[in-house]
XYZ file of C-alpha atoms in Angstrom:
324
model
C 11.537 -72.437 39.199
C 14.687 -74.570 38.938
C 15.544 -78.237 39.261
C 14.148 -79.483 42.570
C 16.029 -82.775 42.666
C 19.653 -83.753 42.457
C 20.382 -86.588 40.085
C 23.161 -88.905 39.021
C 23.612 -89.766 35.350
C 23.906 -93.536 35.021
C 23.571 -93.833 31.254
C 25.513 -91.125 29.442
C 24.401 -92.358 26.023
C 20.724 -91.666 26.746
C 21.573 -88.503 28.647
C 23.480 -86.857 25.782
C 21.234 -88.334 23.100
C 18.094 -86.799 24.589
C 19.759 -83.556 25.637
C 20.841 -83.188 22.009
C 17.398 -84.239 20.768
C 15.774 -81.610 22.993
C 17.960 -78.961 21.330
C 16.414 -79.941 17.967
C 13.218 -78.240 19.124
C 14.869 -75.003 20.262
C 16.173 -71.749 18.790
C 19.658 -73.110 18.127
C 18.148 -75.589 15.654
C 15.722 -73.149 14.035
C 18.389 -70.510 13.464
C 20.703 -73.009 11.772
C 18.582 -75.584 9.933
C 15.969 -73.279 8.384
C 18.544 -70.847 6.921
C 20.726 -73.768 5.800
C 17.781 -75.139 3.838
C 17.185 -71.750 2.229
C 20.832 -71.183 1.307
C 21.754 -74.688 0.209
C 18.785 -76.887 -0.688
C 15.637 -75.239 -2.019
C 13.901 -71.904 -1.538
C 10.430 -73.362 -1.955
C 11.056 -76.042 0.675
C 12.346 -73.454 3.125
C 9.367 -71.162 2.537
C 6.886 -73.930 3.215
C 8.686 -75.063 6.362
C 8.837 -71.535 7.767
C 5.135 -70.907 7.124
C 4.100 -74.229 8.674
C 6.505 -73.796 11.587
C 5.237 -70.309 12.488
C 1.553 -71.297 12.300
C 2.025 -74.520 14.265
C 4.128 -72.854 16.950
C 1.734 -69.943 17.412
C -1.213 -72.286 17.874
C 0.807 -74.478 20.224
C 2.042 -71.612 22.395
C -1.405 -70.022 22.657
C -2.988 -73.399 23.443
C -0.624 -73.810 26.398
C -1.670 -70.535 27.957
C -5.358 -71.155 27.331
C -5.469 -74.735 28.632
C -3.043 -74.049 31.535
C -2.233 -77.713 32.117
C 0.701 -77.987 34.545
C 3.966 -79.694 33.749
C 4.888 -82.939 35.543
C 5.550 -82.543 39.264
C 9.109 -82.772 40.530
C 9.306 -85.056 42.440
C 8.538 -87.683 41.224
C 10.137 -86.681 37.898
C 13.596 -85.147 37.678
C 13.645 -82.009 35.526
C 16.803 -81.505 33.513
C 15.797 -78.062 32.228
C 14.902 -74.848 34.012
C 14.029 -72.175 31.440
C 10.817 -73.702 30.109
C 9.663 -74.886 33.529
C 7.662 -71.659 33.947
C 5.520 -72.591 30.921
C 2.444 -74.776 30.966
C 2.709 -78.270 29.544
C -0.061 -79.133 27.117
C 0.672 -79.362 24.211
C 4.403 -79.959 23.862
C 5.604 -77.353 21.366
C 8.858 -79.297 20.978
C 6.781 -82.218 19.695
C 4.736 -79.879 17.494
C 7.776 -78.181 15.965
C 9.645 -81.445 15.386
C 6.632 -83.036 13.702
C 5.905 -79.960 11.593
C 9.468 -79.364 10.413
C 10.445 -82.977 9.735
C 7.289 -83.962 7.890
C 6.880 -80.677 6.010
C 10.488 -81.089 4.812
C 9.717 -84.669 3.769
C 6.465 -83.769 1.987
C 7.986 -80.737 0.244
C 11.005 -82.646 -1.082
C 9.607 -86.084 -1.945
C 8.250 -84.950 -5.326
C 11.187 -82.684 -6.186
C 14.178 -84.931 -5.456
C 14.925 -88.558 -6.108
C 15.364 -90.493 -2.876
C 13.619 -93.577 -1.462
C 10.186 -92.668 -0.095
C 10.633 -95.086 2.797
C 13.952 -93.498 3.762
C 12.439 -90.015 3.917
C 9.463 -91.249 5.915
C 11.656 -93.100 8.411
C 13.977 -90.087 8.776
C 11.047 -87.763 9.534
C 9.589 -90.269 11.991
C 12.911 -90.836 13.789
C 13.617 -87.112 14.042
C 10.219 -86.262 15.525
C 10.271 -89.335 17.801
C 13.672 -88.429 19.257
C 12.495 -84.919 20.091
C 9.269 -86.258 21.611
C 11.120 -88.800 23.741
C 13.559 -86.126 24.890
C 10.687 -84.220 26.507
C 9.825 -87.285 28.573
C 13.453 -88.026 29.472
C 14.123 -84.452 30.609
C 10.966 -84.502 32.733
C 9.397 -81.514 30.991
C 6.242 -83.167 29.634
C 3.838 -86.003 30.211
C 3.113 -88.629 27.573
C -0.233 -86.925 26.939
C 1.491 -83.563 26.329
C 3.790 -85.120 23.742
C 1.119 -87.164 21.965
C -1.201 -84.158 21.959
C 1.459 -81.917 20.449
C 2.382 -84.406 17.725
C -1.271 -85.035 16.821
C -2.154 -81.333 16.700
C 0.818 -80.699 14.440
C -0.140 -83.612 12.174
C -3.725 -82.352 11.878
C -2.529 -78.832 11.046
C -0.194 -80.234 8.409
C -3.044 -82.145 6.776
C -5.280 -79.060 6.838
C -2.636 -76.720 5.442
C -1.128 -79.040 2.836
C -3.872 -78.533 0.197
C -3.333 -74.754 0.455
C 0.483 -74.827 0.338
C 0.817 -73.679 -3.264
C -1.874 -71.002 -2.903
C -0.314 -69.580 0.265
C 3.141 -69.648 -1.309
C 1.913 -67.875 -4.438
C 0.216 -65.140 -2.410
C 3.265 -64.619 -0.208
C 5.444 -64.150 -3.272
C 3.189 -62.092 -5.512
C 0.583 -60.188 -3.475
C 1.348 -56.451 -3.187
C -0.113 -56.568 0.322
C 2.264 -59.300 1.507
C 4.938 -57.077 3.158
C 2.360 -55.051 5.089
C 0.301 -58.036 6.238
C 3.438 -60.026 7.081
C 4.374 -57.367 9.644
C 0.991 -56.142 10.889
C -0.737 -59.499 11.479
C 2.069 -61.051 13.586
C 2.430 -57.821 15.590
C -1.277 -57.765 16.365
C -1.137 -61.417 17.442
C 1.868 -60.740 19.702
C 0.325 -57.685 21.386
C -2.909 -59.578 21.949
C -1.296 -62.715 23.322
C -3.269 -64.376 26.180
C -2.441 -62.771 29.536
C -1.182 -64.867 32.444
C -1.115 -64.258 36.189
C 2.671 -64.613 36.176
C 5.465 -64.203 33.661
C 6.023 -67.039 31.210
C 8.509 -67.091 28.306
C 5.766 -68.263 25.918
C 4.855 -64.732 24.749
C 8.494 -63.856 24.146
C 9.160 -67.127 22.312
C 6.046 -66.632 20.197
C 7.154 -63.105 19.322
C 10.573 -64.440 18.356
C 9.057 -67.037 16.022
C 6.506 -64.726 14.417
C 9.107 -61.990 14.055
C 11.571 -64.290 12.300
C 8.825 -65.598 10.005
C 7.653 -62.037 9.253
C 11.127 -60.864 8.288
C 11.732 -63.960 6.178
C 8.369 -63.561 4.423
C 9.151 -59.958 3.490
C 12.486 -61.219 2.201
C 10.792 -63.898 0.089
C 8.535 -61.255 -1.466
C 11.394 -58.860 -2.210
C 13.515 -61.593 -3.746
C 10.677 -62.650 -5.997
C 9.963 -59.079 -7.061
C 13.468 -57.758 -7.613
C 16.046 -60.578 -7.491
C 15.181 -64.036 -8.831
C 11.486 -64.855 -9.331
C 10.754 -68.101 -7.507
C 8.718 -69.626 -10.329
C 11.181 -68.920 -13.116
C 14.688 -69.160 -11.711
C 16.641 -72.099 -10.363
C 19.902 -70.183 -9.961
C 19.630 -70.030 -6.181
C 18.380 -73.596 -5.707
C 21.301 -76.026 -5.724
C 19.336 -79.016 -4.449
C 20.632 -81.876 -2.316
C 24.381 -81.854 -1.818
C 26.193 -84.858 -3.193
C 29.344 -83.607 -4.919
C 32.408 -82.762 -2.809
C 32.927 -79.293 -4.327
C 29.252 -78.506 -3.838
C 29.558 -79.559 -0.198
C 32.489 -77.200 0.328
C 30.508 -74.300 -1.153
C 27.492 -75.244 0.957
C 29.554 -75.202 4.144
C 31.071 -71.870 3.151
C 27.619 -70.397 2.515
C 26.421 -71.755 5.842
C 29.271 -70.421 7.984
C 29.273 -67.014 6.302
C 25.496 -66.824 6.608
C 25.360 -67.902 10.261
C 28.065 -65.389 11.164
C 26.069 -62.574 9.544
C 22.796 -63.760 11.108
C 24.274 -63.942 14.617
C 25.909 -60.552 14.172
C 22.571 -59.110 13.057
C 20.845 -60.561 16.105
C 23.435 -59.110 18.476
C 23.480 -55.651 16.870
C 19.700 -55.326 16.587
C 19.076 -56.642 20.100
C 21.508 -54.141 21.578
C 20.203 -51.253 19.481
C 16.497 -51.895 20.094
C 16.975 -52.468 23.832
C 19.042 -49.280 23.978
C 16.263 -47.267 22.331
C 13.542 -48.815 24.490
C 15.649 -48.377 27.620
C 16.069 -44.694 26.821
C 12.351 -44.303 26.085
C 11.070 -46.138 29.181
C 13.949 -45.201 31.485
C 15.315 -48.623 32.472
C 18.821 -50.154 32.312
C 19.354 -52.619 29.471
C 20.181 -55.436 31.901
C 16.942 -54.982 33.869
C 15.301 -58.381 33.298
C 11.970 -57.391 34.828
C 11.627 -54.375 32.557
C 12.480 -56.471 29.511
C 9.591 -58.811 30.383
C 6.992 -56.022 30.144
C 4.692 -56.174 27.118
C 5.688 -52.742 25.785
C 9.356 -53.773 25.830
C 9.407 -57.511 25.163
C 7.253 -57.517 22.041
C 8.973 -54.700 20.078
C 12.502 -55.713 21.072
C 12.060 -59.363 20.139
C 9.935 -58.705 17.071
C 12.298 -56.119 15.570
C 15.381 -58.183 16.441
C 14.155 -61.431 14.927
C 12.366 -59.921 11.952
C 15.752 -58.370 11.141
C 17.295 -61.843 11.485
C 14.702 -63.338 9.115
C 15.170 -60.531 6.586
C 18.952 -60.773 6.767
C 18.892 -64.542 6.241
C 16.705 -64.311 3.126
C 17.957 -61.101 1.488
C 21.277 -59.826 2.817
C 23.048 -63.179 3.158
C 22.219 -64.394 -0.399
C 23.489 -61.066 -1.767
C 26.679 -61.522 0.229
C 27.009 -65.081 -1.056
C 26.751 -63.807 -4.608
C 29.253 -61.016 -3.936
C 31.746 -63.534 -2.505
C 31.253 -65.929 -5.443
C 29.696 -68.663 -3.295
C 26.575 -69.207 -5.403
């Protein structure tokens, strides 16, 4: 399941551009950009992006394992990635995530902040286009996979947009929100479509739904006990233009990312240790970690803790350190 062809890079600009663009549709981007938006720009924008992102990605991942369309053959294409090669191709979840995040950010901010409409539209289009093109350049998807993913994401955005405010209000105020935010994603993860061989799609889906679940519980708690979202602007500094504000934003970001990464490491080790003791397997046993009864709880608990930490613990730490 690795690269089947050797290759020589002849254009380093395209190579690094599209390798970087591909990373904009992966965990490294999600775990930095989404928290950054929550800590430094606007809580409401971050909430909407996380909800859209989790719904779009779940539908995309499940669609892959239902349709079972293969990825491009190598040869003739040269595949520059190995991890996702075990997944099916249609639709491209990189294209779906890039479209969902860029355009939901644009739609959520265009009425709240003053910036040229055309500039925001072009930025969202360029961002999503770069990620889509990166999937072709790296040999991981066909043109149809990419177009299909972008179109599915666009349709979901149009369907969900009229309900944005209603969903947001329910997530913040419903007494059932914390319970449903945990139970529904867990049920979806345990009932994920079964495949004849192991694919990282179930684990990735669990990671996404877990992070969204933890963040959603954090949103609810903050609204109930910290700063109600509809009445307080104290935690919403807006777009960063002033130098001093930029320094504080960077400080909040680096402190927050450090805490988030530490949480991920601690919870991953702890949960795997408990599961390893319960099911009698060494923590480094990759095959055991791929089993349903291990993969789902370890990834869900780990990343729900990450989501909760990013939305509750980190803002409290920011306030304690005088970074708000």
